[in-house]
Coordinates of C-alpha atoms in Angstrom, one line a residue:
Chain A
M205 CA 0.0 0.0 0.0
V206 CA 1.3 3.5 -0.9
V207 CA 0.0 6.3 1.2
D208 CA 0.8 9.9 0.1
D209 CA -1.4 13.0 -0.4
D210 CA 0.8 14.1 -3.3
D211 CA -0.8 12.4 -6.3
D212 CA 2.3 12.4 -8.6
I213 CA 4.7 10.8 -6.2
R214 CA 2.1 8.3 -5.1
E215 CA 1.4 7.3 -8.7
A216 CA 5.1 7.3 -9.6
I217 CA 5.9 4.9 -6.8
A218 CA 2.9 2.7 -7.5
L219 CA 3.7 2.5 -11.2
L220 CA 7.4 1.7 -10.6
L221 CA 6.5 -1.0 -8.1
Q222 CA 3.9 -2.5 -10.5
G223 CA 6.6 -2.4 -13.3
A224 CA 8.8 -4.4 -11.0
G225 CA 6.1 -7.0 -10.5
Y226 CA 4.3 -6.0 -7.3
D227 CA 0.6 -5.4 -6.8
T228 CA -0.2 -2.1 -5.2
L229 CA -3.0 -0.4 -3.4
E230 CA -3.1 3.4 -3.1
A231 CA -4.5 5.7 -0.5
R232 CA -4.4 9.5 -0.6
S233 CA -4.6 10.2 3.2
G234 CA -4.2 8.5 6.5
R235 CA -7.9 8.1 7.0
D236 CA -8.3 6.7 3.5
A237 CA -5.5 4.2 4.2
L238 CA -7.0 3.1 7.6
R239 CA -10.5 2.7 6.0
K240 CA -9.2 0.6 3.2
L241 CA -7.1 -1.6 5.5
R242 CA -10.1 -2.2 7.8
D243 CA -12.4 -2.9 5.0
G244 CA -10.4 -6.1 4.3
G245 CA -7.4 -4.7 2.4
D246 CA -4.6 -7.1 3.1
V247 CA -1.2 -5.8 2.4
A248 CA 2.4 -7.0 2.8
V249 CA 3.8 -3.6 3.6
I250 CA 2.7 0.0 3.9
L251 CA 4.7 2.8 2.4
L252 CA 3.7 5.9 4.3
D253 CA 4.5 9.6 3.7
L254 CA 5.0 11.4 7.1
R255 CA 4.1 14.9 6.1
M256 CA 0.4 14.9 5.2
P257 CA -2.4 17.4 6.0
D258 CA -5.3 16.3 8.2
M259 CA -3.9 13.1 9.7
S260 CA -0.1 13.2 9.9
G261 CA 2.1 10.1 9.1
T262 CA 3.2 9.8 12.7
D263 CA -0.4 9.7 13.8
V264 CA -1.1 6.9 11.3
V265 CA 1.9 4.9 12.6
Q266 CA 0.6 5.2 16.1
E267 CA -2.9 4.1 15.1
L268 CA -1.6 1.2 13.1
K269 CA 0.6 -0.1 15.8
G270 CA -2.1 0.5 18.4
D271 CA -4.6 -1.7 16.5
P272 CA -3.9 -5.4 17.0
T273 CA -5.4 -6.4 13.7
L274 CA -3.1 -4.0 11.8
A275 CA 0.0 -3.9 14.0
R276 CA 1.7 -6.8 12.3
I277 CA 1.9 -5.1 8.9
P278 CA 5.4 -3.6 8.4
V279 CA 5.4 0.2 7.9
V280 CA 8.0 2.0 5.9
V281 CA 7.9 5.8 6.3
M282 CA 9.0 8.3 3.8
S283 CA 10.2 11.8 4.8
G284 CA 12.4 14.7 3.8
D285 CA 14.1 14.8 7.2
N286 CA 16.1 12.5 9.5
A287 CA 14.5 13.7 12.7
A288 CA 11.0 12.9 11.6
C289 CA 12.3 9.5 10.5
A290 CA 13.7 8.9 13.9
T291 CA 10.5 9.8 15.6
A292 CA 8.5 7.4 13.4
T293 CA 10.9 4.6 14.0
G294 CA 10.5 5.2 17.8
L295 CA 6.8 4.8 17.3
G296 CA 7.2 1.4 15.6
A297 CA 8.0 2.1 12.0
D298 CA 10.1 -0.7 10.5
A299 CA 12.2 1.3 8.0
C300 CA 12.6 4.8 6.7
L301 CA 13.2 6.2 3.2
V302 CA 14.7 9.6 3.2
K303 CA 13.7 11.8 0.2
P304 CA 14.9 12.0 -2.4
F305 CA 15.6 8.3 -2.7
E306 CA 16.9 6.2 -5.6
L307 CA 14.7 3.8 -7.5
K308 CA 17.0 0.9 -6.5
T309 CA 16.5 1.8 -2.9
L310 CA 12.8 1.8 -3.2
L311 CA 12.9 -1.6 -5.0
A312 CA 15.3 -3.1 -2.4
T313 CA 13.0 -2.0 0.4
A314 CA 10.0 -3.5 -1.3
A315 CA 11.8 -6.7 -1.7
R316 CA 12.6 -6.9 2.0
F317 CA 9.0 -7.0 2.9
A318 CA 6.9 -8.1 0.0
V319 CA 6.8 -10.9 -2.6
K320 CA 6.3 -10.2 -6.3
G321 CA 3.0 -11.4 -7.8
W322 CA 1.4 -11.7 -4.5
T323 CA -2.3 -10.9 -4.7
R324 CA -4.9 -10.0 -2.1
A325 CA -6.5 -12.9 -0.3
S326 CA -10.1 -13.0 -1.2
Chain B
M290 CA 45.2 94.1 80.8
M291 CA 45.5 94.3 77.1
G292 CA 46.9 97.3 75.4
A293 CA 45.1 99.1 72.5
D294 CA 47.5 97.6 70.0
S295 CA 47.0 94.1 71.3
A296 CA 43.3 94.6 71.3
R297 CA 43.4 95.7 67.6
E298 CA 45.7 92.8 66.8
L299 CA 43.2 90.4 68.3
E300 CA 40.3 92.0 66.5
R301 CA 42.1 91.8 63.2
S302 CA 43.1 88.2 63.9
R303 CA 39.5 87.3 64.7
A304 CA 38.2 89.0 61.5
R305 CA 40.7 87.1 59.4
L306 CA 39.6 83.9 61.0
D307 CA 35.9 84.7 60.3
E308 CA 36.7 85.6 56.7
A309 CA 38.7 82.4 56.2
Q310 CA 35.8 80.4 57.5
R311 CA 33.3 82.2 55.4
I312 CA 35.3 81.7 52.2
A313 CA 35.7 78.0 52.9
H314 CA 32.1 77.6 54.1
L315 CA 33.7 76.1 57.2
G316 CA 31.8 76.4 60.4
W317 CA 33.3 76.1 63.9
W318 CA 31.8 75.0 67.1
E319 CA 32.7 74.4 70.7
W320 CA 31.0 72.3 73.3
D321 CA 31.6 72.9 77.0
A322 CA 30.7 69.5 78.3
G323 CA 30.4 70.4 81.9
S324 CA 27.9 73.2 81.5
N325 CA 26.4 71.8 78.2
V326 CA 26.9 75.1 76.4
V327 CA 27.4 74.9 72.7
T328 CA 28.9 77.8 70.8
W329 CA 28.6 78.2 67.0
S330 CA 30.5 80.5 64.7
D331 CA 28.6 82.9 62.5
E332 CA 29.5 80.8 59.4
L333 CA 28.1 77.7 61.1
H334 CA 24.8 79.6 61.6
R335 CA 24.8 80.4 57.9
I336 CA 25.5 76.7 57.1
Y337 CA 22.4 75.8 59.2
G338 CA 20.4 78.5 57.5
I339 CA 19.7 80.5 60.6
E340 CA 20.5 84.0 61.7
P341 CA 23.7 84.4 63.7
G342 CA 22.9 84.2 67.4
T343 CA 19.6 82.3 67.0
F344 CA 21.1 78.9 67.7
G345 CA 19.8 77.4 70.9
G346 CA 23.2 76.8 72.4
T347 CA 22.8 73.3 73.7
F348 CA 23.6 69.8 72.5
E349 CA 19.9 69.1 72.2
A350 CA 19.4 72.2 70.1
F351 CA 22.0 70.9 67.8
L352 CA 20.5 67.4 67.5
A353 CA 17.1 69.0 66.8
R354 CA 18.5 70.3 63.5
V355 CA 20.0 67.0 62.5
Y356 CA 18.2 64.9 59.8
P357 CA 15.9 62.4 61.6
D358 CA 17.6 59.2 60.3
D359 CA 21.0 60.6 61.3
V360 CA 20.2 61.7 64.9
E361 CA 20.9 58.4 66.7
P362 CA 24.2 57.7 65.0
T363 CA 25.4 61.2 65.6
R364 CA 24.4 61.3 69.2
T365 CA 26.0 58.0 69.9
L366 CA 29.3 58.9 68.2
V367 CA 29.6 62.3 70.0
L368 CA 28.8 60.8 73.4
D369 CA 31.2 57.9 72.9
T370 CA 33.9 60.2 71.9
I371 CA 33.4 62.6 74.8
R372 CA 33.5 59.7 77.2
A373 CA 36.6 58.0 75.8
G374 CA 38.4 61.1 74.7
G375 CA 40.0 61.5 71.3
E376 CA 38.7 62.6 67.9
F377 CA 36.0 61.8 65.4
T378 CA 35.1 62.4 61.8
M379 CA 31.5 62.1 60.6
D380 CA 29.2 62.9 57.7
H381 CA 25.6 63.6 58.7
R382 CA 22.7 65.4 57.2
I383 CA 21.0 68.4 58.7
V384 CA 17.6 70.1 57.9
R385 CA 17.4 73.8 57.4
P386 CA 14.3 75.7 58.5
D387 CA 13.1 75.9 54.9
G388 CA 13.1 72.1 54.7
E389 CA 16.2 71.8 52.6
V390 CA 18.6 68.9 53.5
R391 CA 22.3 69.5 53.5
M392 CA 25.2 67.1 54.1
L393 CA 27.9 68.2 56.6
H394 CA 31.4 66.8 57.0
T395 CA 32.3 67.2 60.7
R396 CA 35.6 66.7 62.5
A397 CA 36.0 67.2 66.2
R398 CA 38.5 66.8 69.0
T399 CA 38.1 66.4 72.7
Q400 CA 40.1 68.3 75.3
R401 CA 40.7 66.9 78.7
D402 CA 41.9 68.4 81.9
D403 CA 44.8 67.2 84.0
R404 CA 42.7 64.5 85.6
G405 CA 41.7 63.1 82.2
V406 CA 38.2 64.3 82.4
S407 CA 36.8 65.5 79.1
T408 CA 36.0 69.1 79.5
R409 CA 35.5 70.5 76.0
M410 CA 35.0 69.3 72.4
M411 CA 35.8 71.5 69.5
G412 CA 35.0 70.9 65.9
T413 CA 34.6 72.1 62.3
C414 CA 31.8 71.5 59.9
W415 CA 32.1 71.6 56.1
D416 CA 29.1 71.8 53.9
I417 CA 29.7 69.1 51.3
T418 CA 26.2 69.0 49.9
V419 CA 27.1 69.7 46.3
R420 CA 29.7 67.0 46.1
W421 CA 27.5 64.5 48.0
R422 CA 24.6 65.0 45.6
L423 CA 26.9 64.5 42.7
L424 CA 28.2 61.3 44.2
E425 CA 24.6 60.1 45.0
R426 CA 23.7 60.9 41.4
V427 CA 26.6 59.0 39.9
T428 CA 26.0 56.0 42.2
L429 CA 22.3 55.9 41.4
L430 CA 23.0 56.0 37.7
A431 CA 25.7 53.3 38.0
D432 CA 23.5 51.1 40.1
A433 CA 20.6 51.6 37.7
G434 CA 22.8 50.9 34.7
R435 CA 23.9 47.6 36.2
L436 CA 20.3 46.5 36.7
L437 CA 19.3 47.6 33.2
A438 CA 22.0 45.6 31.6
S439 CA 19.6 42.6 31.8
L440 CA 17.5 41.5 28.9
D441 CA 14.8 40.7 31.5
V442 CA 13.6 44.2 31.5
E443 CA 10.5 44.4 33.7
P444 CA 12.2 43.0 36.9
A445 CA 15.1 45.4 36.1
L446 CA 12.7 48.4 36.0
A447 CA 11.2 47.3 39.3
G448 CA 14.7 47.2 40.7
V449 CA 15.4 50.7 39.5
A450 CA 12.2 51.9 41.2
Q451 CA 13.5 50.4 44.4
L452 CA 16.7 52.4 44.0
I453 CA 14.8 55.6 43.4
V454 CA 12.8 55.3 46.6
P455 CA 13.6 56.8 49.0
R456 CA 16.8 58.3 47.6
L457 CA 15.2 60.4 45.0
A458 CA 11.5 60.1 45.8
A459 CA 8.9 59.1 48.3
A460 CA 7.0 57.1 45.7
C461 CA 7.9 56.0 42.1
A462 CA 5.9 54.3 39.4
V463 CA 7.0 52.9 36.1
D464 CA 4.4 52.5 33.3
L465 CA 4.9 50.8 29.9
L466 CA 2.8 51.8 26.9
A467 CA 3.3 48.9 24.5
G468 CA 0.2 46.8 24.0
G469 CA -1.9 49.0 26.2
A470 CA -0.6 51.0 29.1
R471 CA 0.2 49.1 32.2
R472 CA 2.1 49.8 35.4
V473 CA 5.0 47.4 35.8
A474 CA 6.5 48.8 39.0
T475 CA 5.3 50.9 42.0
V476 CA 7.4 51.6 45.0
V477 CA 6.3 53.7 47.9
T478 CA 7.7 54.6 51.3
D479 CA 4.2 55.1 52.7
L480 CA 1.2 53.3 51.3
S481 CA -1.1 56.3 51.3
A482 CA 1.3 58.3 49.2
A483 CA 1.2 57.1 45.8
S484 CA -1.7 55.0 44.4
R485 CA -2.8 57.9 42.3
L486 CA 0.4 58.7 40.5
E487 CA -0.8 59.7 37.0
A488 CA 1.3 60.6 34.0
P489 CA 0.2 64.0 32.5
D490 CA -0.4 64.1 28.8
G491 CA 2.8 66.1 28.2
V492 CA 5.0 63.4 29.6
L493 CA 3.1 60.7 27.7
S494 CA 3.9 62.6 24.5
G495 CA 7.6 62.7 25.3
C496 CA 8.2 65.9 27.4
P497 CA 9.8 65.6 30.9
A498 CA 8.1 67.7 33.5
I499 CA 8.0 68.9 37.1
W500 CA 4.7 69.9 38.6
T501 CA 3.1 70.4 42.0
D502 CA -0.3 69.5 43.3
D503 CA -1.9 69.0 46.7
R504 CA 0.3 66.0 47.4
G505 CA 3.5 67.8 46.7
S506 CA 6.2 68.1 44.1
H507 CA 6.2 65.6 41.2
M508 CA 8.4 64.7 38.3
G509 CA 7.6 62.7 35.2
V510 CA 10.0 61.6 32.5
P511 CA 9.3 59.6 29.3
M512 CA 11.3 56.6 28.2
V513 CA 12.0 57.3 24.5
A514 CA 13.8 55.1 22.0
R515 CA 14.0 55.8 18.3
G516 CA 11.4 58.6 18.6
E517 CA 8.8 56.4 20.2
V518 CA 7.6 56.8 23.8
L519 CA 7.9 53.4 25.3
G520 CA 6.7 54.3 28.8
V521 CA 7.1 56.8 31.6
I522 CA 8.7 57.0 35.1
L523 CA 6.8 59.0 37.7
F524 CA 8.2 60.5 41.0
L525 CA 6.5 61.9 44.0
G526 CA 8.8 64.0 46.1
G527 CA 7.1 63.5 49.5
E528 CA 7.6 65.4 52.7
G529 CA 9.8 68.4 52.4
R530 CA 11.2 67.5 48.9
V531 CA 10.8 70.0 46.2
Y532 CA 12.2 69.0 42.8
A533 CA 14.6 71.3 41.0
S534 CA 16.0 71.1 37.4
S535 CA 19.0 69.2 38.6
D536 CA 16.7 66.5 39.8
L537 CA 14.8 66.5 36.5
E538 CA 18.1 66.0 34.7
L539 CA 18.9 63.0 36.8
A540 CA 15.4 61.6 36.2
E541 CA 15.7 62.1 32.4
E542 CA 19.0 60.3 32.4
L543 CA 17.4 57.4 34.2
G544 CA 14.6 57.5 31.6
R545 CA 17.1 57.4 28.8
R546 CA 18.9 54.3 30.2
A547 CA 15.6 52.5 30.9
A548 CA 14.4 53.2 27.4
L549 CA 17.7 51.8 26.0
A550 CA 17.2 48.6 28.0
L551 CA 13.6 48.3 26.8
E552 CA 14.7 48.7 23.2
N553 CA 17.5 46.2 23.5
A554 CA 15.1 43.6 24.9
R555 CA 12.6 44.2 22.2
L556 CA 15.2 43.9 19.4
Y557 CA 16.6 40.7 20.9
R558 CA 13.1 39.2 21.1
E559 CA 12.2 40.2 17.6
S560 CA 15.4 38.8 16.1
R561 CA 15.0 35.6 17.9
D562 CA 11.4 35.3 16.7
A563 CA 12.4 36.1 13.1
L564 CA 15.1 33.4 13.2
R565 CA 12.7 30.9 14.4
V566 CA 10.1 31.8 11.7
R567 CA 12.7 31.5 9.1
E568 CA 14.0 28.2 10.4
E569 CA 10.5 26.8 10.3
F570 CA 9.9 28.1 6.8
L571 CA 13.1 26.7 5.5
S572 CA 12.3 23.4 7.0
I573 CA 8.9 23.3 5.3
A574 CA 10.2 24.6 2.0
A575 CA 12.9 22.0 2.0
H576 CA 10.4 19.2 2.4
E577 CA 8.1 20.6 -0.1
I578 CA 10.9 20.7 -2.7
R579 CA 12.2 17.2 -1.9
T580 CA 8.9 15.6 -2.7
P581 CA 8.6 16.7 -6.4
V582 CA 12.3 16.1 -6.8
T583 CA 11.8 12.5 -5.6
S584 CA 9.0 12.1 -8.1
I585 CA 11.1 13.3 -11.0
H586 CA 14.0 11.2 -9.8
L587 CA 12.0 8.0 -9.6
A588 CA 10.3 8.6 -12.9
V589 CA 13.5 9.3 -14.7
Q590 CA 15.2 6.2 -13.3
G591 CA 12.2 4.2 -14.2
L592 CA 12.3 5.4 -17.8
R593 CA 16.0 4.8 -18.1
D594 CA 15.9 1.3 -16.7
G595 CA 12.8 0.5 -18.8
D596 CA 12.2 -0.9 -22.3
Q597 CA 15.3 -0.1 -24.4
P598 CA 15.4 3.6 -24.6
T599 CA 17.2 5.1 -27.5
E600 CA 20.7 6.6 -27.1
L601 CA 19.3 10.1 -27.3
T602 CA 16.5 9.3 -24.8
R603 CA 19.0 7.8 -22.4
K604 CA 21.3 10.8 -22.6
L605 CA 18.4 13.3 -22.1
L606 CA 17.2 11.3 -19.1
D607 CA 20.8 11.3 -17.7
I608 CA 20.6 15.1 -17.9
V609 CA 17.3 15.3 -16.1
E610 CA 18.5 13.0 -13.4
R611 CA 21.7 15.0 -12.8
E612 CA 19.8 18.2 -12.7
D613 CA 17.3 17.0 -10.1
R614 CA 20.2 15.8 -8.0
R615 CA 21.7 19.2 -8.2
L616 CA 18.3 20.7 -7.2
A617 CA 18.2 18.4 -4.2
Q618 CA 21.7 19.4 -3.3
L619 CA 20.9 23.1 -3.5
V620 CA 18.0 22.6 -1.2
D621 CA 20.1 20.8 1.3
D622 CA 22.7 23.5 1.2
L623 CA 20.1 26.2 1.7
L624 CA 18.7 24.4 4.6
D625 CA 22.1 23.8 6.2
L626 CA 23.0 27.4 5.7
G627 CA 19.9 28.4 7.5
R628 CA 20.6 26.0 10.3
I629 CA 24.2 27.0 10.7
R630 CA 23.3 30.7 10.8
S631 CA 20.8 30.1 13.6
G632 CA 23.1 27.8 15.4
H633 CA 21.0 24.7 14.9
L634 CA 23.2 22.4 12.9
Q635 CA 21.9 18.9 13.8
I636 CA 24.4 16.3 14.6
D637 CA 23.4 12.7 15.5
L638 CA 26.3 10.7 16.7
T639 CA 26.6 7.0 16.0
R640 CA 29.4 4.5 15.4
V641 CA 30.5 5.2 11.8
D642 CA 33.2 3.6 9.7
L643 CA 34.7 6.5 7.7
V644 CA 36.2 4.0 5.2
Q645 CA 32.8 2.7 4.4
V646 CA 31.3 6.2 4.0
A647 CA 34.2 7.1 1.7
R648 CA 33.7 4.0 -0.5
E649 CA 29.9 4.7 -0.8
V650 CA 30.6 8.3 -1.9
V651 CA 33.1 7.2 -4.4
D652 CA 30.6 4.7 -5.8
R653 CA 27.8 7.2 -5.9
L654 CA 29.9 9.9 -7.7
A655 CA 31.4 7.3 -10.2
P656 CA 29.2 8.5 -13.0
Q657 CA 30.5 12.1 -12.5
S658 CA 34.1 11.1 -12.3
A659 CA 33.6 8.9 -15.4
R660 CA 32.4 11.8 -17.3
T661 CA 35.4 14.0 -16.7
G662 CA 37.7 11.1 -17.1
S663 CA 39.2 11.3 -13.6
E664 CA 40.2 8.0 -12.1
V665 CA 39.3 7.9 -8.4
S666 CA 41.4 5.6 -6.2
I667 CA 40.9 4.9 -2.5
A668 CA 43.8 4.0 -0.2
S669 CA 42.8 3.2 3.4
D670 CA 43.1 1.3 6.5
A671 CA 40.7 -1.6 6.8
R672 CA 38.3 0.3 9.0
V673 CA 38.4 3.7 10.7
V674 CA 35.6 3.8 13.2
G675 CA 34.5 6.8 15.3
S676 CA 31.6 8.4 17.0
W677 CA 30.3 10.7 14.2
D678 CA 27.3 11.8 12.3
R679 CA 27.1 9.5 9.2
A680 CA 25.0 11.8 7.0
R681 CA 27.3 14.8 7.8
L682 CA 30.4 12.8 7.1
D683 CA 28.9 11.8 3.8
Q684 CA 28.3 15.5 3.1
V685 CA 32.0 16.3 3.8
V686 CA 33.4 13.5 1.6
S687 CA 30.9 14.3 -1.2
N688 CA 31.6 18.0 -1.2
L689 CA 35.4 17.4 -1.3
L690 CA 35.2 14.7 -3.9
S691 CA 32.8 16.5 -6.2
N692 CA 35.0 19.6 -6.0
A693 CA 38.0 17.4 -6.9
I694 CA 36.1 16.0 -9.9
R695 CA 34.9 19.4 -11.0
F696 CA 38.4 21.0 -10.9
G697 CA 40.5 17.9 -11.4
Q698 CA 40.8 18.4 -15.2
G699 CA 40.3 14.7 -15.8
K700 CA 43.5 13.7 -13.9
P701 CA 43.6 11.1 -11.2
I702 CA 42.0 11.7 -7.9
R703 CA 43.2 10.0 -4.7
V704 CA 41.1 9.5 -1.6
E705 CA 42.9 8.4 1.5
V706 CA 41.4 7.4 4.9
R707 CA 43.7 6.5 7.8
A708 CA 43.8 6.3 11.5
Q709 CA 46.7 8.3 12.9
D710 CA 47.6 9.0 16.5
G711 CA 44.1 8.3 17.7
R712 CA 42.6 10.6 15.1
A713 CA 40.9 9.9 11.8
V714 CA 42.5 11.5 8.7
L715 CA 40.7 11.9 5.4
R716 CA 42.7 13.3 2.4
V717 CA 41.2 14.1 -1.0
S718 CA 43.8 15.1 -3.6
D719 CA 43.4 16.1 -7.2
Q720 CA 46.0 17.2 -9.8
G721 CA 43.9 19.9 -11.5
M722 CA 44.0 23.6 -11.7
G723 CA 44.8 24.3 -8.1
I724 CA 43.8 27.2 -5.9
P725 CA 45.8 30.5 -5.7
P726 CA 47.1 31.3 -2.2
E727 CA 45.0 34.5 -1.9
D728 CA 41.8 32.5 -2.3
Q729 CA 42.8 29.6 0.0
R730 CA 41.3 31.0 3.1
R731 CA 38.3 32.6 1.4
I732 CA 36.9 29.5 -0.1
F733 CA 36.0 28.2 3.3
E734 CA 33.7 31.2 3.9
P735 CA 30.1 31.3 2.8
F736 CA 29.2 33.0 -0.5
E737 CA 29.0 36.6 0.6
R738 CA 32.8 36.6 0.9
A739 CA 33.0 37.1 -2.9
V740 CA 34.4 33.7 -3.9
R741 CA 35.2 33.9 -7.6
E742 CA 35.7 30.9 -10.0
R743 CA 35.3 28.3 -7.3
T744 CA 31.6 29.2 -7.3
F745 CA 30.7 27.9 -10.6
G746 CA 27.8 25.5 -10.0
G747 CA 26.1 25.4 -6.7
L748 CA 25.7 28.3 -4.2
G749 CA 29.4 28.4 -3.2
L750 CA 28.5 26.9 0.2
G751 CA 30.1 23.5 -0.1
L752 CA 33.4 24.2 1.6
Y753 CA 31.8 26.4 4.2
I754 CA 29.5 23.6 5.1
V755 CA 32.5 21.2 5.2
R756 CA 34.3 23.4 7.5
T757 CA 31.3 23.9 9.8
I758 CA 30.6 20.2 10.1
V759 CA 34.3 19.3 10.7
E760 CA 34.5 21.9 13.4
A761 CA 31.3 20.8 15.0
L762 CA 32.8 17.3 15.2
G763 CA 35.9 18.8 16.9
G764 CA 38.2 18.5 13.9
T765 CA 40.2 20.6 11.5
V766 CA 40.4 20.9 7.7
H767 CA 43.5 22.1 5.9
L768 CA 44.3 22.9 2.3
Q769 CA 47.5 22.5 0.4
S770 CA 47.6 23.8 -3.1
A771 CA 49.4 25.8 -5.8
V772 CA 48.2 27.0 -9.1
G773 CA 48.5 24.3 -11.8
A774 CA 49.6 21.8 -9.2
G775 CA 46.3 20.4 -7.9
A776 CA 44.9 20.6 -4.4
T777 CA 44.9 18.4 -1.3
F778 CA 42.2 18.8 1.4
T779 CA 43.1 17.1 4.7
V780 CA 40.4 16.6 7.3
E781 CA 41.4 15.4 10.8
L782 CA 38.7 14.3 13.2
P783 CA 38.9 13.0 16.8
R784 CA 37.5 9.6 17.1
E785 CA 35.1 10.7 19.9
V786 CA 33.3 14.0 19.7
R787 CA 33.4 15.8 23.0
A788 CA 29.8 17.2 23.5

C-alpha cells in the first residue's frame, strides 16, 4: 500500500512497483488508508509519507501499531528529514526512506517486505 | 590688661579667621561638656540656614536640627567620643528651617583636663552637599545601569524603582505603553502616598516635566527610544522635597537608560522570533521541494531502466537525473546554511566507519568522475571507526570529492582514509587547476565573501559547510595547493566527539 497525499509521487511509486512485478493499493490520506485496511485490504507492507495534511504520518503509525489487527503489517515511512524518521521509528515504523531516494533503494526496500506477484487474499 | 595695639591685633586676627571660614564655608563650634553650652561661629549659623545668634546653644538644640535618620548615630558617636576622649570624623545630614537637606562633614577633637576628664569638644563642619549630591547621582546611575543591563527588563525596571525610593522620591511608578498602558512597578515609602500617581499628557507625548499638586512636588519623564515613547517614570517627592531642574536632569538620564534597555530587549526578542520563523519556513520549504524532486527522480530512473530507450533518450534522461540531484543538493545546502546561521546544525552521533562512507561516496559519484575522465582511487586502513554523524560525514566526503572531480581536469584523484595517533585522517587530492594562495582562506567562507571561480555551479557553500561540520565534530580541515599543481584537502577528526 502506498499512502501519500501528493498524487504524482504516489502514482510514480505505484507504477514503478507495478513495473517491478508487485501489486499495489493506493490511499491519498491517513484516513483513507485506515479505512481501506479495515475494509479487508490485506497488504504486505505500507509505504507511508510522514508529512500529510489532516492526519499526519506519525499519527497513522501510532494508530496502526495500536490496532492489534493491523499492528503486524510492516510500515516503511518516507520523509524529507532525518528527525521525523527517527520519531516514526521510535513509534514502531520498520524502516525509513529519506527523500529524495533512488529507484533501486525503493525496490530493495519493497523486496525486503513483499513478494512479487502476491495478490490479495479474497 | 591688654593694650590698645594688642586689642586691635586680636580684633584683626578674629576678623581674618571669620573671613577664612566664610570663604571656605567652614563652620566652627565648641561644646563645654560640663555646662552643656554649645557655641557656634557665624558661618556655622549660615550653614544651618539660621540667623547668627539664634542657635539654641545646647547639645539638644544641635540634635534637633540633624536629619531624623542621622540623629541616633550622631548622638552615639559624639557621646562615645566625649566619654573616651579623642577625635571623630563624621558625615551627617541636617535640615534647614526651609526644609532643605544639606550634608555636613564634621571633625572634632576632645580636650581633657589634668585629671583626664573631658572638658571640651571643638569641631569644624564643612558643607559638602554639592559633592554629596553629585556622588549620589553617579552612584544611582551606575546602580541603575547595572540593573538595566539585563534583557529581562521588567524586573530590572522594578529594581530601578527600588533604587529611586527613598533616595530620589517618596514614591515611584513605572508605566509601559506597548500593547496597552500598564504599570510594571510601584514603590512607595508610605502606602497612602502614591496610588494615584498619574502621567500627565505632556509626559506621555515625550516631554519631561516637574509639577506640584496638593500631594507635593512631582516629576515625570518619558522613556524614549527611536522617537517612540515606550513608557514613563513618575516620581513623587514627598515630605519636604521640592524637585529642581538638577533632579529632573537625573530623572531624564534614568529614563534614557531605561528606554535603551527596553529597546534592546525588544530587538533581541524580535530577532529571535524572526530566526525561528525563518527556520520553520526553510524546513517546510525543503520538504516541499524534496517531494517533487523525488517524483522526478524515480520517474527518470524508471524510464532509463525500462524498455530499451534510444541513445538520445538515455542521454536526455541522464541530464534530467543529474539536474534534479543538483536541485536536491541546492535545497540541502540552503537548509544547512539556515541552520548554521541560527546555530542549529543537527548532529546525530553513532558509530560510523569512515572508510565505508568514503567508498559509498566514491561509488555514488562514479558517473560524474567517469564523465570527466578522472580516475578515483581509494587508499585506506581496513576500518576507521569513530563516533560521528554518518550523514554529515557523507556530506563532507561528497563535497570534497565532487570539487576534486569538477576542478581535477580529468587527472587522477586520490582519496585516503587512515587512523593516525588516535585521530581519523581523510585526504582528497586532485591534480587539477589548483587554488591560488590569496583564495585559499576565502573559499571556506560562505558566498558573501566574494568567492570567484570556485563558485561555478552550486551556491558556493560546499566548503563552508564542510568546515562547519568538521569543526562541529571537533576536527580541522586544511588545504595544500598551488596554481596548476592540484589541491589536497586534509580533514582530521577526533574519534570521539566531546559534546
